[in-house]
Every structure is written in structure tokens, then in C-alpha cells.
Tab-separated table of C-alpha atoms and ligand atoms in Angstrom:
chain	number	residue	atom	x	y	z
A	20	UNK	CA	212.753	248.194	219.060
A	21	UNK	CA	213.990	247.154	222.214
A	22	UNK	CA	212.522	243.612	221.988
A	23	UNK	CA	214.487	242.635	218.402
A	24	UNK	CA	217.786	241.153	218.715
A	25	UNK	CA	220.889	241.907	217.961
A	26	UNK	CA	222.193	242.541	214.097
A	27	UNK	CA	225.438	240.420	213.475
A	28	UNK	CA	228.175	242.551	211.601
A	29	UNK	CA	231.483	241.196	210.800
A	30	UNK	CA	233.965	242.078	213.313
A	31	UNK	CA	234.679	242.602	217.143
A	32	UNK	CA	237.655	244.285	218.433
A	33	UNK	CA	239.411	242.473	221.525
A	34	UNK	CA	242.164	243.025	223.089
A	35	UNK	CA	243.757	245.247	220.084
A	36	UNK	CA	242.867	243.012	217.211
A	37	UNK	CA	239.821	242.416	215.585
A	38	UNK	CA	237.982	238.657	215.610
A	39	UNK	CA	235.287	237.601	213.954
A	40	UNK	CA	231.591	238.199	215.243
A	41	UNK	CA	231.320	234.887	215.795
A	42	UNK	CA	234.388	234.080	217.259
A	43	UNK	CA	233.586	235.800	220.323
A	44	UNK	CA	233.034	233.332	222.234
A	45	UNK	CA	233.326	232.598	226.266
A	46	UNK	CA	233.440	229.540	228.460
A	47	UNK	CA	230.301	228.664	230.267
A	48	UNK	CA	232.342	228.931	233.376
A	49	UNK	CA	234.154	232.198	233.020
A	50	UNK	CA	233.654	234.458	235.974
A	51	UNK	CA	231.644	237.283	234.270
A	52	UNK	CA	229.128	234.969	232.997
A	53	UNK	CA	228.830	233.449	236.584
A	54	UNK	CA	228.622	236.163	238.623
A	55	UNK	CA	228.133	239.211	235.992
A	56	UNK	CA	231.373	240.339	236.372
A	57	UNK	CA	231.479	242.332	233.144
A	58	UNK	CA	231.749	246.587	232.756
A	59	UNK	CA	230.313	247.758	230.206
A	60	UNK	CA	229.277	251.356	228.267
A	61	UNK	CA	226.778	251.698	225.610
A	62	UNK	CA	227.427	254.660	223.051
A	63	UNK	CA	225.681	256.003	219.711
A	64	UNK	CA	227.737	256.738	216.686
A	65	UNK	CA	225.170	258.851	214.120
A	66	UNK	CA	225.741	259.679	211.014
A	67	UNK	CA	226.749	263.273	209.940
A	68	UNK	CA	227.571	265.555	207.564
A	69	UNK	CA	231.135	264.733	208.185
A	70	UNK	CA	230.811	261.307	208.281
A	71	UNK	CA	229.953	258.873	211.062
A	72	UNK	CA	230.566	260.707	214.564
A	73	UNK	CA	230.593	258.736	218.159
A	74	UNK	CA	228.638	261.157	220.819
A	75	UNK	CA	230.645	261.706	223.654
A	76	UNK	CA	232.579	258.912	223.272
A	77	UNK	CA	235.474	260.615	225.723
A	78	UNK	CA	233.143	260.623	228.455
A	79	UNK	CA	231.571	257.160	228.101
A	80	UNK	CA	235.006	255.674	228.325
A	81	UNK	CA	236.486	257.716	231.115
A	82	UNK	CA	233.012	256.177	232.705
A	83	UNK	CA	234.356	252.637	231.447
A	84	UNK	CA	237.242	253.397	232.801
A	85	UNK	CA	235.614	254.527	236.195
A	86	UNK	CA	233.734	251.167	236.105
A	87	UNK	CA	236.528	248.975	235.859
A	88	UNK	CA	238.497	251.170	238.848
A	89	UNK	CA	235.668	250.899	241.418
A	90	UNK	CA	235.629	246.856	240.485
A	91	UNK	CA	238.910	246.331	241.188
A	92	UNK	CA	239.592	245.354	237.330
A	93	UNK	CA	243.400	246.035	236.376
A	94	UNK	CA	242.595	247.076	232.802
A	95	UNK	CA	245.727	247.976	231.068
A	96	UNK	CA	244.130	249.562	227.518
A	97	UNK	CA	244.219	253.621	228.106
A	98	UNK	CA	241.552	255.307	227.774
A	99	UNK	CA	242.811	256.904	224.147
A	100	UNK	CA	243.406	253.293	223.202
A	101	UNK	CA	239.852	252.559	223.529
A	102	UNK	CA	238.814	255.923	222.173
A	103	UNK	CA	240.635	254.830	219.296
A	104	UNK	CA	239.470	251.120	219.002
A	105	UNK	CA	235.780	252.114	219.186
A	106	UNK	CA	236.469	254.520	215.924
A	107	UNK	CA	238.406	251.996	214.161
A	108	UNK	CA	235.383	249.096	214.932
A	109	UNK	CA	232.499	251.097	213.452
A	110	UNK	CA	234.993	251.805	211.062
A	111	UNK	CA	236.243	248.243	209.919
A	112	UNK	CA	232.548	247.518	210.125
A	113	UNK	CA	231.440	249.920	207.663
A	114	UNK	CA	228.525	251.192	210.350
A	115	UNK	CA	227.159	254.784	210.106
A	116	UNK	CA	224.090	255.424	212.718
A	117	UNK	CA	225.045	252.103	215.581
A	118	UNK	CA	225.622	251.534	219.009
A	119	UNK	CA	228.704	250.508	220.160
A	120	UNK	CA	229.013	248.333	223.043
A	121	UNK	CA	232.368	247.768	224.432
A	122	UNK	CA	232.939	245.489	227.707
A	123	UNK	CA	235.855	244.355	230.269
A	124	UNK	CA	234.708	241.273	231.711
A	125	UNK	CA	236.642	238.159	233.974
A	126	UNK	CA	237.248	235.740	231.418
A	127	UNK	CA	237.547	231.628	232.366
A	128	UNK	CA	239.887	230.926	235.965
A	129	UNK	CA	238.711	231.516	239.333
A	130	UNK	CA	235.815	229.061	240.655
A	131	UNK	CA	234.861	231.600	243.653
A	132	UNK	CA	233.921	234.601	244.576
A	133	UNK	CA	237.706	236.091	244.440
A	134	UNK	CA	238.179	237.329	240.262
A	135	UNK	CA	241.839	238.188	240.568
A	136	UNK	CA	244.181	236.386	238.427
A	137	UNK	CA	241.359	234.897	236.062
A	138	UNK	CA	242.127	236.546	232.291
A	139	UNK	CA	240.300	240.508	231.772
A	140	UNK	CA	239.201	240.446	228.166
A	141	UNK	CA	238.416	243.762	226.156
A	142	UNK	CA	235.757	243.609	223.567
A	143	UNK	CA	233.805	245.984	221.699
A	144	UNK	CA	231.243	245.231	219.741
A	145	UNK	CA	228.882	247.344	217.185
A	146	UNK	CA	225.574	247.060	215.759
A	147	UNK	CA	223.073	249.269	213.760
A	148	UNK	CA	220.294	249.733	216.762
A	149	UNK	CA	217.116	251.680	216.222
A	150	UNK	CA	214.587	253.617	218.454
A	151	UNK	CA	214.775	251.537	221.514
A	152	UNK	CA	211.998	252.368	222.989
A	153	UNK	CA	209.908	251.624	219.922
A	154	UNK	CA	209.795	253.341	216.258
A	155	UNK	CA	206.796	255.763	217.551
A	156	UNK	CA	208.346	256.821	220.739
A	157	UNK	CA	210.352	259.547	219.972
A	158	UNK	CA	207.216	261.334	218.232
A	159	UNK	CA	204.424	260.035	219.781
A	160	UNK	CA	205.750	259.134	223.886
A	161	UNK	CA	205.545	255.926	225.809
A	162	UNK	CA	203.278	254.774	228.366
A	163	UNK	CA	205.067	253.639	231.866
A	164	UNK	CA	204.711	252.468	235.246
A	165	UNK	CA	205.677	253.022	238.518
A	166	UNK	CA	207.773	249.068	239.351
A	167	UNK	CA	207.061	247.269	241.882
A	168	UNK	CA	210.839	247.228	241.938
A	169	UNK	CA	213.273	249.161	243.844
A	170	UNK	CA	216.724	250.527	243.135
A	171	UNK	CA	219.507	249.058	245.092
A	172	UNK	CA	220.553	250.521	248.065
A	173	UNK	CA	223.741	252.318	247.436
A	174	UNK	CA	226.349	250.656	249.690
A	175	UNK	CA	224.664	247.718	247.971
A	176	UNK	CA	226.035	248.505	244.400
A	177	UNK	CA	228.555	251.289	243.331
A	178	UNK	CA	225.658	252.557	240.866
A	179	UNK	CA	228.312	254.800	239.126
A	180	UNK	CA	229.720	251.555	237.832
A	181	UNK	CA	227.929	250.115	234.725
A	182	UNK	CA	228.475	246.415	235.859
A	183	UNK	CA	226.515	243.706	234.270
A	184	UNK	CA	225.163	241.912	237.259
A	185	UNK	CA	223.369	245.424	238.116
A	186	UNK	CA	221.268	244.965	234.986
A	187	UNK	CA	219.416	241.730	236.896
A	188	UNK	CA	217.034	244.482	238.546
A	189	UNK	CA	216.549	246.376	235.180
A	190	UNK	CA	215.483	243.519	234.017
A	191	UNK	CA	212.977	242.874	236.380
A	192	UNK	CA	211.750	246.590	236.180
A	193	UNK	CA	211.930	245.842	232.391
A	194	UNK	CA	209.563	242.741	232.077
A	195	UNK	CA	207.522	243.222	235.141
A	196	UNK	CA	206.496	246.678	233.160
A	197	UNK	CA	206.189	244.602	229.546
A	198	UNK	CA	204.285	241.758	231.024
A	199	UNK	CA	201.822	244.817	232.558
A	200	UNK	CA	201.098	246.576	229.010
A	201	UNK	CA	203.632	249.435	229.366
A	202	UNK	CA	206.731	250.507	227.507
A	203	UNK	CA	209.242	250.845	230.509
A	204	UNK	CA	209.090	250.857	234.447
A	205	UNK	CA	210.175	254.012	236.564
A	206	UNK	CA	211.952	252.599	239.827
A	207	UNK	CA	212.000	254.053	243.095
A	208	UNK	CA	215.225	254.605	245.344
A	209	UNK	CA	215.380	252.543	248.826
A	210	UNK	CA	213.811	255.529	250.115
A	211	UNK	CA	211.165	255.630	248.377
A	212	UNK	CA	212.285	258.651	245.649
A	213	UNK	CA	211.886	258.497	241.889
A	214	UNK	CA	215.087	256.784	240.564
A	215	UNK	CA	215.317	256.291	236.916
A	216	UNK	CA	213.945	253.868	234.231
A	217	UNK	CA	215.458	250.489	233.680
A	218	UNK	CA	218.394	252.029	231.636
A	219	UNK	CA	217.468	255.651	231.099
A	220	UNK	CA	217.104	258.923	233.250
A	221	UNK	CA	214.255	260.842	233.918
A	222	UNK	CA	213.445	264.898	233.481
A	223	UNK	CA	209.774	266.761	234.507
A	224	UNK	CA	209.218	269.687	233.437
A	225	UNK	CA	206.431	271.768	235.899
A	226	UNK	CA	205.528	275.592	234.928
A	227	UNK	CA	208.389	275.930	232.646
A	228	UNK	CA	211.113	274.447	234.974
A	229	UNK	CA	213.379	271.127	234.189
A	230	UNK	CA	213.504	269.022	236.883
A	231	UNK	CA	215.775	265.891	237.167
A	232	UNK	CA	216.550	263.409	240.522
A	233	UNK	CA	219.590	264.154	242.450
A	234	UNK	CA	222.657	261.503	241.655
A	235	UNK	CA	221.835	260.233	245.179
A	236	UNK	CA	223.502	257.255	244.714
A	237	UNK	CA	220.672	254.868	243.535
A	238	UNK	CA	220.641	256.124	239.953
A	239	UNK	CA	223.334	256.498	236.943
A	240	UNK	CA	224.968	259.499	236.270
A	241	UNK	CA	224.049	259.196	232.693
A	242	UNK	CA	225.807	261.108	229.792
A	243	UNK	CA	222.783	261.788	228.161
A	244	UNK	CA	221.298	263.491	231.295
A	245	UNK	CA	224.050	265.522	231.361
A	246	UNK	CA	223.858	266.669	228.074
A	247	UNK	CA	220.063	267.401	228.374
A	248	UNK	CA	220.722	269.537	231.281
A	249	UNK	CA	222.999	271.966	228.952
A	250	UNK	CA	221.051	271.533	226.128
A	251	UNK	CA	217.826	272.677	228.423
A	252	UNK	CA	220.166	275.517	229.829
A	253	UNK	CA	221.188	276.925	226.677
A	254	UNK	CA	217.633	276.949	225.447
A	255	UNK	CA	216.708	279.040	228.474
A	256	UNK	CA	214.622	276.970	230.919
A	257	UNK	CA	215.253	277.027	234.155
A	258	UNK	CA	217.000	273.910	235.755
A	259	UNK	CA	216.739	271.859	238.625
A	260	UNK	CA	218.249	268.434	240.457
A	261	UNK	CA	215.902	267.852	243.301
A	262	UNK	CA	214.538	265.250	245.578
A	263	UNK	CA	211.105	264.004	243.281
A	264	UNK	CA	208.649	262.104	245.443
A	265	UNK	CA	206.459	259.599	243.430
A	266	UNK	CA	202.933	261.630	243.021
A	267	UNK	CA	204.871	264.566	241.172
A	268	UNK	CA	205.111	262.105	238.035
A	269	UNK	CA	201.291	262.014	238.164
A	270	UNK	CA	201.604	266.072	238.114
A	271	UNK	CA	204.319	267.087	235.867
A	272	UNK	CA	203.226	268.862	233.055
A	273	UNK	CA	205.801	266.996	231.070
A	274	UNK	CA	208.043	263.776	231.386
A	275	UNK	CA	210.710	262.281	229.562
A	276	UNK	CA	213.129	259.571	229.453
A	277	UNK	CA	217.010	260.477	228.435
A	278	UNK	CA	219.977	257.573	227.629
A	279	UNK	CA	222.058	256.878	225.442
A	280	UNK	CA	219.527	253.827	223.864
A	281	UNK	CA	216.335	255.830	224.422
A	282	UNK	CA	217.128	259.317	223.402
A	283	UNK	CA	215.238	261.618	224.485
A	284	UNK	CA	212.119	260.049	224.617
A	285	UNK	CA	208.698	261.957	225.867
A	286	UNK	CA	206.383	260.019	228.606
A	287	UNK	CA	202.806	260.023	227.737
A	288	UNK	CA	201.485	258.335	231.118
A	289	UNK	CA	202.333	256.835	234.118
A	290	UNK	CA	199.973	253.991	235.545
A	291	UNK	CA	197.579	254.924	233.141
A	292	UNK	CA	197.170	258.421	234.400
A	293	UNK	CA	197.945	260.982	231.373
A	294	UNK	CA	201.278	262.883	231.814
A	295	UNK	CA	199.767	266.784	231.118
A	296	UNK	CA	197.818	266.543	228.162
A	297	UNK	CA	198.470	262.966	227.498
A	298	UNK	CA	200.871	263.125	224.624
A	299	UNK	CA	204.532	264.621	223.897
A	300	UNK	CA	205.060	267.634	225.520
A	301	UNK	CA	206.336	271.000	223.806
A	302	UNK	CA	209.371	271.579	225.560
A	303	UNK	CA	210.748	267.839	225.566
A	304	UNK	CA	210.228	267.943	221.885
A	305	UNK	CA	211.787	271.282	221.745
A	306	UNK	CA	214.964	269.409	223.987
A	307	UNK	CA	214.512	266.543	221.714
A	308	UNK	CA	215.208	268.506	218.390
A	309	UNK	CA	218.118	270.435	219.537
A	310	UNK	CA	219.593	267.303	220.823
A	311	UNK	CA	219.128	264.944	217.622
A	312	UNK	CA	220.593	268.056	215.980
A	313	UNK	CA	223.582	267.921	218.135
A	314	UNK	CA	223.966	264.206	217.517
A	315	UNK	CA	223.407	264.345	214.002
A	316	UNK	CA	225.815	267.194	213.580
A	317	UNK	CA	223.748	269.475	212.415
A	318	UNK	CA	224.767	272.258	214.380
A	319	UNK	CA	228.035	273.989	215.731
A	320	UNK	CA	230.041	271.389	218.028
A	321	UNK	CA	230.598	273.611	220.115
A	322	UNK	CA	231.335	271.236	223.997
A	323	UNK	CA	232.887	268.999	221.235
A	324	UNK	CA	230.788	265.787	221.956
A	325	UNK	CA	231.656	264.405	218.638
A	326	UNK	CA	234.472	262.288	217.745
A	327	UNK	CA	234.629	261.772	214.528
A	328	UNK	CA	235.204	258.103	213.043
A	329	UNK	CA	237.606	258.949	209.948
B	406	LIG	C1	220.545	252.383	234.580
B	406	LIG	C2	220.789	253.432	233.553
B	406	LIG	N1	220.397	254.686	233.786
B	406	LIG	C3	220.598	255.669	232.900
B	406	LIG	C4	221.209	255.423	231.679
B	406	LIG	C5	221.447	256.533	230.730
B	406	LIG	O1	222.821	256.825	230.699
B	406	LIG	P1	223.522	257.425	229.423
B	406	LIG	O2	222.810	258.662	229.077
B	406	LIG	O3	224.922	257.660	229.850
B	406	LIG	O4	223.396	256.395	228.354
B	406	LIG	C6	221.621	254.134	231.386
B	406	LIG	C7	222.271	253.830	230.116
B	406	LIG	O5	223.453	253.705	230.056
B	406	LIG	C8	221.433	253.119	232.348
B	406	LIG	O6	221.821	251.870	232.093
């Protein structure tokens, strides 16, 4: 689950060689671990029939790529380079189903609020990582809250960007909701909208429709969402980005979480009020299955989401 900690493996790729796990190591003082200065992408490799496969790795590192743009960060690996170095570290790490984790961050030089001309290290990282939102999730739904926590206004953080000093609010959506007896917290926007999770997107599903907040600029444009809304397409329900004010979680007939950690994970309740009948709901399972088939390569690749690792 969520809560365990990481799993060491052997090696770390930075910079186009690989170091030791334990070797990756930063100075107290470097900028990214001041002021969170640090892009990042999180990505699930699965195993397959074909061997280990990284799901739409393309698109998380264009994203990575993205990141680093909006932030200013000169980062001179391609995005095929990186393709490429993310294959070869599950690879050299002999990993089948893991997440891979790689992040540009502002190594050790500037003392103020100005990064430029401090180091920008590459690193990427791997580790087998379960169920995040708990081993029962997927099957049996999670039980969330509405946080007392907002979403950042969006001239007050390029959302699109996955930068490390963002993740200060998730975590206080994060504990605030594990301190309170739930799984995961659902923030608002700054106007007062459903948002997204702490690190995952949200779908309803009311009469048969699927219905997921607008990219308005408060919440990710996550890869997983997208998929979900092509997956739900294909499987014939109608789909829908809309505005979602808070008291339609309360009515859905269905609710789910979708990310690249959580899945596609159904929502049982929110603030103790039973989501439909109070357990997984029939169409996100249906979503769910033709999704871990996708992932697992169990069906026809036909968008080509997987990249193979050998
Ligand atoms: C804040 C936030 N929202 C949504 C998501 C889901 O995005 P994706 O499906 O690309 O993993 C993530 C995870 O990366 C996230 O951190």
C-alpha cells in the first residue's frame, strides 16, 4: 500500500550511466531539496505476455518534458533518450510489474530563489510498487473525503507541470484524509469545483454517462484519465468533461479514482455517505477490466500504449 516504503533495487540511471541505489545521494543544500525544485513523472511497467511493457511511457515523458519547459529547466536528454533509459533501468534491474520514477531536479549551487546555473541532474529510479491505494481497493473501493484543502489557484502553480513542491498540498489532502479514517481526500478547485484526489483523477458515472472535471487549470491532465476516457468510449458509454459541483459526488451512481499509482480504483463513499449502492460499481469495474487488460497486454495494442522493455 501506499503507506509502505520504498523497495531498494540495485541501480539508478543518471545522467546516462547507471549508479548504485545507494549512491544517489544529494546535498542537504541543493536547490530542489530547498525549494522542491524537482520534475518528476511516475509510470507503470506490467508484465506481459511479451515481456515487461512500460504504459504510455511516450506520453509521460513528453509530460516530463513539458514539466521541465514550463520551469525554465534546460534539460538536454531528448525525449527518446529518456524513453530509452527508462527501458534499459527496469531492464538492468531485472523488474517486471514496477513503477518507474524518473526526476530532473536543481542539484547543489544557488543559495536563492534564482536556480539557473546550479547543476540539473537526471535520475530515474524503479521499484516493484503494489496497489497503492491498498491491496482491497481495486475489488472492493475506498472510502474518501471531501479535504478541507483546496487546489491551488492556477496562476499560482502551472498544474500541468508535475513539480515536487506541488506535492506539499497533496500531502496535506493526503494525511488530513488518513488522520480522519479515510483512504484518500477529494480536493476542491479555488472555486469551489471538484478537483481531483491527492495524486489521482476522478470519473462519476450518473444514468449510464461518464463524467470527468474539466482540465480547468487546478487539476492534472493525467495519462490515465485520458486513457479511461477512450477506454469508456470504446466500450460505448457516453462521455462527458463538465463543471462537477461538490453534492454530485454524494449523487453519482458511481465514482472512481484513475492514475497512474491508483489504477482505476472504484469509490465506495464520500464523508461517510455511500457512493450508489455502497460498493464497486458495475461499469467502473467493467472500465477497470478492460484497462488492466490493456496494461497487462492482454489485448490488441491497438493506440500503442506499450513500449516494450526488450
Ligand atoms: C495530482 C495528480 N493528479 C492526477 C494524477 C494521475 O495522473 P496519471 O494518470 O498521468 O498518473 C497524478 C499522478 O501522476 C497526480 O499526481
Amino acid at each position: 500500500m501506499g503507506t509502505s516504503g520504498l523497495i531498494p533495487v540495485d541501480w539508478i540511471w543518471k545522467d546516462g550511466e547507471f549508479i548504485r541505489w545507494q549512491d544517489a545521494q544529494l546535498h542537504l543544500l541543493s536547490v530542489a531539496v530547498q525549494f522542491g525544485a524537482s520534475m518528476f513523472e511516475g509510470i507503470r511497467c506490467y508484465q506481459t505476455p511479451r515481456g515487461p511493457a512500460i504504459f504510455r511511457l511516450k506520453e509521460h515523458i513528453r509530460r516530463l518534458h513539458d514539466s521541465c519547459h514550463i520551469y525554465r529547466m534546460p534539460l538536454e536528454h531528448s525525449q527518446d533518450t529518456l524513453v530509452d533509459a527508462c527501458r534499459d533501468t527496469v531492464r538492468k534491474n531485472g523488474l517486471g510489474d514496477c513503477y518507474v520514477r524518473p526526476m530532473v531536479l536543481w542539484g547543489y549551487g544557488a543559495a536563492g530563489m534564482n536556480p539557473v546555473g546550479s547543476p540539473l541532474e537526471t535520475y530515474i529510479p524503479a521499484w516493484p510498487w503494489g496497489a497503492y491505494l491498498g491491496d482491497d481497493a481495486l475489488t472492493q473501493g475506498v472510502d474518501v473525503c471531501v479535504s478541507s484543502w483546496s487546489r491551488a489557484h492556477p496562476n499560482t502553480f502551472p498544474v500541468q507541470a508535475k513539480a515536487a513542491g506541488h506535492y506539499v498540498n497533496a500531502q496535506l489532502i493526503k494525511m488530513e484524509a488518513i488522520v480522519n479514517g479515510y483512504v484518500e481526500g477529494i480536493a476542491v478547485s479555488p472555486s469551489g469545483l471538484v478537483s481531483e484526489g491527492s495524486g489521482q483523477n476522478l470519473f462519476l458515472v450518473r444514468n449510464g454517462v461518464i463524467i470527468t472535471p474539466f482540465l480547468d487549470g487546478s487539476s492534472l491532465a493525467g495519462i490515465t484519465r485520458d486513457a479511461v476516457l477512450r477506454i469508456a468510449a470504446d466500450l460505448g458509454y457516453p462521455v462527458r468533461e463538465q463543471y462537477v459541483p461538490r453534492e454530485s459526488l454524494y449523487t453519482a451512481d458511481e465514482l472512481f479514482f484513475t492514475g497512474t499509482a491508483s489504477e482505476v480504483t472504484p469509490i465506495r463513499s464520500v464523508d461517510r455517505i455511500p457512493v450508489g449502492a455502497g460498493s464497486a460499481g458495475a461499469v467502473t469495474m467493467a472500465i477497470q477490466k478492460r484497462f488492466m487488460e490493456t496494461v497487462r497486454g492482454e489485448r490488441e495494442d491497438a493506440r500503442a500504449w506499450l513500449t516494450l522493455v526488450d
